[in-house]
Coordinates of N, CA and C in Angstrom, one line a residue:
M1 N -48.6 27.9 30.6 CA -49.2 28.7 29.6 C -48.5 28.5 28.2
V2 N -47.2 28.5 28.2 CA -46.4 28.3 27.0 C -46.7 26.9 26.4
Y3 N -46.8 25.9 27.3 CA -47.0 24.5 26.9 C -48.4 24.4 26.2
Y4 N -49.4 25.1 26.8 CA -50.7 25.1 26.2 C -50.7 25.7 24.8
F5 N -50.1 26.8 24.6 CA -50.1 27.4 23.3 C -49.3 26.5 22.3
S6 N -48.2 25.9 22.7 CA -47.4 25.1 21.8 C -48.2 23.8 21.4
K7 N -49.0 23.2 22.4 CA -49.8 22.1 22.1 C -50.9 22.5 21.1
L8 N -51.5 23.7 21.4 CA -52.6 24.2 20.5 C -52.1 24.5 19.1
L9 N -50.9 25.0 19.0 CA -50.3 25.3 17.7 C -50.0 24.0 16.9
E10 N -49.6 23.0 17.6 CA -49.4 21.7 16.9 C -50.7 21.1 16.4
E11 N -51.8 21.3 17.1 CA -53.1 20.8 16.7 C -53.7 21.5 15.5
I12 N -53.5 22.8 15.5 CA -54.3 23.7 14.5 C -53.4 24.0 13.3
V13 N -52.2 24.4 13.4 CA -51.4 24.8 12.3 C -50.9 23.5 11.6
P14 N -51.1 23.4 10.3 CA -50.7 22.2 9.6 C -49.2 22.1 9.5
S15 N -48.6 20.9 9.3 CA -47.2 20.8 9.3 C -46.6 21.5 8.1
F16 N -45.4 22.0 8.3 CA -44.8 22.8 7.2 C -44.5 22.0 6.0
K17 N -44.3 20.7 6.1 CA -44.0 19.9 5.0 C -45.2 19.8 4.1
R18 N -46.4 19.6 4.7 CA -47.6 19.5 3.9 C -47.9 20.8 3.1
V19 N -47.6 21.9 3.8 CA -47.9 23.2 3.2 C -46.9 23.5 2.1
L20 N -45.6 23.1 2.3 CA -44.6 23.3 1.3 C -44.9 22.4 0.1
F21 N -45.3 21.2 0.3 CA -45.7 20.3 -0.8 C -46.9 20.9 -1.6
T22 N -47.9 21.4 -0.9 CA -49.0 22.0 -1.6 C -48.7 23.3 -2.3
G23 N -47.8 24.1 -1.7 CA -47.4 25.3 -2.4 C -46.6 25.0 -3.6
I24 N -45.7 24.1 -3.6 CA -44.9 23.7 -4.7 C -45.8 23.1 -5.8
F25 N -46.8 22.3 -5.4 CA -47.7 21.7 -6.4 C -48.5 22.8 -7.1
L26 N -49.0 23.8 -6.3 CA -49.8 24.9 -6.9 C -48.9 25.7 -7.8
A27 N -47.7 26.0 -7.4 CA -46.8 26.9 -8.2 C -46.4 26.2 -9.5
I28 N -46.2 24.9 -9.4 CA -45.8 24.2 -10.7 C -47.0 24.2 -11.7
I29 N -48.2 23.9 -11.2 CA -49.3 23.9 -12.1 C -49.5 25.3 -12.6
G30 N -49.4 26.4 -11.8 CA -49.6 27.7 -12.2 C -48.6 28.2 -13.2
W31 N -47.3 28.0 -12.9 CA -46.3 28.5 -13.8 C -46.2 27.7 -15.1
A32 N -46.4 26.3 -15.0 CA -46.5 25.5 -16.3 C -47.7 25.9 -17.1
G33 N -48.8 26.2 -16.5 CA -50.0 26.6 -17.3 C -49.8 28.0 -17.9
L34 N -49.1 28.9 -17.2 CA -48.8 30.2 -17.8 C -47.9 30.1 -19.0
I35 N -46.8 29.3 -18.8 CA -45.9 29.2 -19.9 C -46.5 28.6 -21.1
M36 N -47.3 27.5 -20.9 CA -48.0 26.9 -22.1 C -49.0 27.8 -22.7
L37 N -49.7 28.5 -21.8 CA -50.7 29.5 -22.3 C -50.1 30.6 -23.2
I38 N -49.0 31.1 -22.7 CA -48.3 32.2 -23.4 C -47.7 31.7 -24.7
Q39 N -47.2 30.5 -24.7 CA -46.5 30.0 -25.9 C -47.4 29.4 -27.0
L40 N -48.6 28.9 -26.5 CA -49.4 28.1 -27.5 C -50.7 28.7 -27.9
T41 N -51.1 29.8 -27.3 CA -52.5 30.4 -27.6 C -52.4 31.8 -28.0
T42 N -53.5 32.3 -28.6 CA -53.6 33.7 -28.9 C -54.4 34.4 -27.8
P43 N -54.3 35.6 -27.6 CA -55.0 36.3 -26.5 C -56.4 36.6 -26.8
T44 N -57.3 35.6 -26.9 CA -58.7 35.8 -27.0 C -59.3 35.7 -25.6
L45 N -60.6 35.6 -25.6 CA -61.3 35.7 -24.3 C -61.1 34.5 -23.4
G46 N -61.1 33.3 -23.9 CA -60.9 32.1 -23.1 C -59.5 32.0 -22.5
P47 N -58.5 32.1 -23.3 CA -57.1 32.1 -22.8 C -56.8 33.2 -21.8
R48 N -57.5 34.4 -22.0 CA -57.3 35.5 -21.1 C -57.8 35.1 -19.7
W49 N -58.9 34.5 -19.6 CA -59.4 34.0 -18.3 C -58.5 32.9 -17.7
L50 N -58.0 32.1 -18.5 CA -57.1 31.0 -18.1 C -55.8 31.7 -17.6
F51 N -55.4 32.8 -18.2 CA -54.2 33.5 -17.7 C -54.4 33.9 -16.3
F52 N -55.5 34.5 -16.0 CA -55.8 34.9 -14.6 C -55.9 33.8 -13.6
F53 N -56.5 32.7 -14.1 CA -56.5 31.5 -13.2 C -55.2 30.9 -12.9
F54 N -54.3 30.8 -13.9 CA -53.0 30.2 -13.7 C -52.1 31.2 -13.0
L55 N -52.3 32.5 -13.2 CA -51.5 33.5 -12.4 C -51.9 33.4 -10.9
F56 N -53.2 33.2 -10.6 CA -53.6 33.1 -9.3 C -53.0 31.9 -8.6
L57 N -53.0 30.7 -9.3 CA -52.4 29.5 -8.8 C -50.9 29.7 -8.5
A58 N -50.2 30.3 -9.5 CA -48.8 30.5 -9.4 C -48.4 31.3 -8.2
I59 N -49.0 32.5 -8.1 CA -48.7 33.4 -7.0 C -49.1 32.9 -5.6
S60 N -50.3 32.3 -5.6 CA -50.8 31.7 -4.3 C -49.9 30.5 -3.9
G61 N -49.4 29.7 -4.8 CA -48.5 28.6 -4.5 C -47.2 29.1 -4.0
I62 N -46.7 30.2 -4.5 CA -45.4 30.7 -4.0 C -45.6 31.3 -2.6
A63 N -46.7 32.0 -2.4 CA -47.0 32.7 -1.1 C -47.4 31.7 0.0
L64 N -47.9 30.5 -0.3 CA -48.4 29.6 0.7 C -47.3 29.2 1.7
P65 N -46.1 28.7 1.3 CA -45.1 28.4 2.4 C -44.6 29.6 3.1
V66 N -44.5 30.7 2.5 CA -44.0 31.9 3.1 C -45.0 32.4 4.2
V67 N -46.3 32.4 3.9 CA -47.4 32.8 4.8 C -47.4 31.8 6.0
S68 N -47.3 30.6 5.7 CA -47.4 29.6 6.7 C -46.2 29.7 7.7
F69 N -45.0 29.9 7.1 CA -43.8 30.1 8.0 C -43.9 31.4 8.8
L70 N -44.4 32.4 8.3 CA -44.6 33.7 9.1 C -45.6 33.5 10.2
N71 N -46.7 32.7 9.9 CA -47.7 32.5 11.0 C -47.2 31.5 12.0
I72 N -46.3 30.6 11.7 CA -45.7 29.8 12.7 C -44.6 30.6 13.5
R73 N -43.9 31.4 12.8 CA -42.8 32.2 13.5 C -43.4 33.2 14.4
F74 N -44.4 33.9 14.0 CA -45.1 34.9 14.8 C -46.5 34.5 15.1
P75 N -46.7 33.7 16.1 CA -48.1 33.2 16.4 C -48.9 34.3 17.0
S76 N -50.2 34.2 16.7 CA -51.1 35.2 17.3 C -51.9 34.5 18.5
T77 N -52.6 35.3 19.3 CA -53.3 34.7 20.4 C -54.3 33.7 20.1
P78 N -55.3 33.9 19.2 CA -55.9 32.7 18.7 C -55.1 32.2 17.5
P79 N -54.5 31.0 17.6 CA -53.7 30.5 16.6 C -54.5 30.4 15.3
I80 N -53.8 30.7 14.2 CA -54.5 30.7 12.9 C -54.7 29.2 12.5
E81 N -55.8 29.0 11.8 CA -56.1 27.6 11.4 C -55.8 27.5 9.9
T82 N -55.9 26.3 9.3 CA -55.5 26.1 7.9 C -56.3 27.0 7.0
P83 N -57.6 27.2 7.1 CA -58.3 28.1 6.2 C -57.8 29.5 6.2
G84 N -57.3 29.9 7.4 CA -56.7 31.3 7.5 C -55.4 31.4 6.7
I85 N -54.6 30.4 6.7 CA -53.4 30.4 6.0 C -53.6 30.3 4.5
L86 N -54.6 29.5 4.1 CA -55.0 29.5 2.7 C -55.6 30.8 2.2
R87 N -56.4 31.5 3.1 CA -57.0 32.8 2.7 C -55.9 33.8 2.6
Q88 N -54.9 33.8 3.5 CA -53.9 34.8 3.5 C -53.0 34.7 2.2
S89 N -52.7 33.4 1.8 CA -51.9 33.2 0.6 C -52.7 33.6 -0.6
S90 N -54.0 33.3 -0.6 CA -54.8 33.7 -1.8 C -55.0 35.2 -2.0
W91 N -54.8 36.0 -0.9 CA -54.8 37.4 -1.1 C -53.7 37.9 -2.0
F92 N -52.6 37.2 -2.0 CA -51.5 37.5 -2.9 C -51.8 37.2 -4.3
G93 N -52.5 36.1 -4.5 CA -52.9 35.7 -5.9 C -54.0 36.7 -6.4
I94 N -54.9 37.1 -5.5 CA -55.9 38.0 -5.9 C -55.3 39.4 -6.3
Y95 N -54.3 39.8 -5.4 CA -53.7 41.1 -5.7 C -52.9 41.1 -7.0
A96 N -52.2 40.0 -7.3 CA -51.5 39.9 -8.6 C -52.5 39.9 -9.8
C97 N -53.6 39.2 -9.6 CA -54.6 39.2 -10.7 C -55.3 40.6 -10.9
V98 N -55.6 41.2 -9.8 CA -56.2 42.6 -10.0 C -55.2 43.5 -10.6
L99 N -53.9 43.5 -10.2 CA -52.9 44.4 -10.8 C -52.7 44.1 -12.3
S100 N -52.7 42.8 -12.7 CA -52.6 42.5 -14.1 C -53.8 42.8 -14.9
W101 N -55.0 42.7 -14.3 CA -56.2 43.2 -14.9 C -56.2 44.7 -15.2
L102 N -55.8 45.4 -14.2 CA -55.7 46.9 -14.4 C -54.7 47.3 -15.4
Q103 N -53.5 46.5 -15.4 CA -52.5 46.9 -16.3 C -52.9 46.5 -17.8
L104 N -53.8 45.5 -17.9 CA -54.3 45.2 -19.2 C -55.1 46.3 -19.8
G105 N -55.9 47.0 -19.0 CA -56.6 48.2 -19.4 C -55.9 49.5 -19.4
R106 N -54.6 49.4 -19.0 CA -53.7 50.6 -18.9 C -54.2 51.6 -17.9
V107 N -54.8 51.1 -16.8 CA -55.3 52.0 -15.8 C -54.5 52.0 -14.5
L108 N -53.5 51.1 -14.4 CA -52.8 50.9 -13.2 C -51.8 52.0 -13.0
T109 N -51.9 52.6 -11.7 CA -50.9 53.6 -11.3 C -50.3 53.1 -10.0
S110 N -49.2 53.7 -9.6 CA -48.6 53.3 -8.3 C -49.5 53.6 -7.1
F111 N -50.2 54.7 -7.2 CA -51.1 55.0 -6.1 C -52.2 54.0 -6.0
L112 N -52.7 53.6 -7.1 CA -53.8 52.6 -7.1 C -53.3 51.2 -6.6
S113 N -52.1 50.8 -7.0 CA -51.6 49.5 -6.5 C -51.4 49.6 -5.0
I114 N -50.9 50.7 -4.5 CA -50.8 50.8 -3.0 C -52.1 50.9 -2.3
A115 N -53.1 51.5 -2.9 CA -54.4 51.6 -2.3 C -55.1 50.2 -2.3
I116 N -54.9 49.5 -3.3 CA -55.5 48.1 -3.3 C -54.8 47.2 -2.3
A117 N -53.5 47.3 -2.2 CA -52.8 46.6 -1.1 C -53.2 46.9 0.3
I118 N -53.4 48.2 0.5 CA -53.9 48.6 1.8 C -55.3 48.1 2.1
G119 N -56.1 48.2 1.1 CA -57.5 47.6 1.2 C -57.5 46.2 1.5
L120 N -56.7 45.4 0.9 CA -56.6 43.9 1.1 C -56.1 43.6 2.5
I121 N -55.1 44.4 2.9 CA -54.6 44.2 4.3 C -55.6 44.6 5.3
L122 N -56.4 45.6 5.1 CA -57.4 46.0 6.1 C -58.5 44.9 6.1
I123 N -58.9 44.3 5.0 CA -59.9 43.3 5.0 C -59.4 42.1 5.8
E124 N -58.1 41.7 5.7 CA -57.5 40.6 6.4 C -57.5 40.9 7.9
I125 N -57.1 42.2 8.3 CA -57.1 42.6 9.7 C -58.5 42.5 10.3
F126 N -59.5 42.9 9.5 CA -60.9 42.8 10.1 C -61.4 41.4 10.2
I127 N -61.0 40.5 9.3 CA -61.3 39.1 9.4 C -60.6 38.5 10.6
R128 N -59.4 38.8 10.8 CA -58.7 38.3 12.0 C -59.3 38.9 13.3
L129 N -59.7 40.1 13.3 CA -60.4 40.7 14.5 C -61.7 39.9 14.8
R130 N -62.4 39.6 13.8 CA -63.6 38.8 13.9 C -63.3 37.4 14.5
E131 N -62.3 36.8 14.0 CA -61.9 35.5 14.5 C -61.5 35.6 16.0
R132 N -60.8 36.6 16.3 CA -60.3 36.8 17.7 C -61.5 37.0 18.6
S133 N -62.5 37.7 18.2 CA -63.7 38.0 19.0 C -64.5 36.8 19.2
R134 N -64.5 35.8 18.3 CA -65.3 34.6 18.4 C -64.6 33.4 19.0
W135 N -63.3 33.6 19.4 CA -62.5 32.5 19.9 C -62.6 32.4 21.4
H136 N -62.7 31.2 21.8 CA -62.8 30.9 23.3 C -61.7 29.8 23.6
P137 N -60.8 30.1 24.6 CA -59.7 29.2 24.8 C -60.2 27.8 25.2
G138 N -61.3 27.6 25.8 CA -61.8 26.3 26.2 C -62.3 25.4 25.1
D139 N -62.5 26.0 23.9 CA -63.1 25.2 22.8 C -62.1 24.2 22.3
V140 N -60.8 24.5 22.2 CA -59.8 23.6 21.7 C -59.5 22.6 22.7
E141 N -59.4 22.9 24.0 CA -59.1 22.0 25.0 C -60.1 20.8 25.1
N142 N -61.4 21.2 24.9 CA -62.5 20.2 25.1 C -62.6 19.3 23.8
A143 N -62.1 19.8 22.7 CA -62.3 19.1 21.4 C -61.4 17.8 21.4

């Protein structure tokens, strides 16, 4: 049983080196874009949208290796696939963008930030429950 899950984990979960390289690449693009955007532009409509784009890339790039490591360290019964790891790391980028958007309008409160975090966590839990209900152990063996 343990051998089956370790073999399954090797096939589905991407290698940590590839994830680390991708995360570093995204983070460098995001942070370099943010630095250049803040230093070289005025806050009009176009650069404001670019700010959210680069912030999303920077935070998602930082979160990608961490999320991948946690999913490797604490495996679930249906092992998570690459799109799931990317989705989970992008939740962090979405969360940072939503918080900065709300702070821009001076509407952000601590209660609202906690409520948004709980909402995103619940969405991810429901997505994982759906993946678990659709998973069949024989599908990976026969592939």
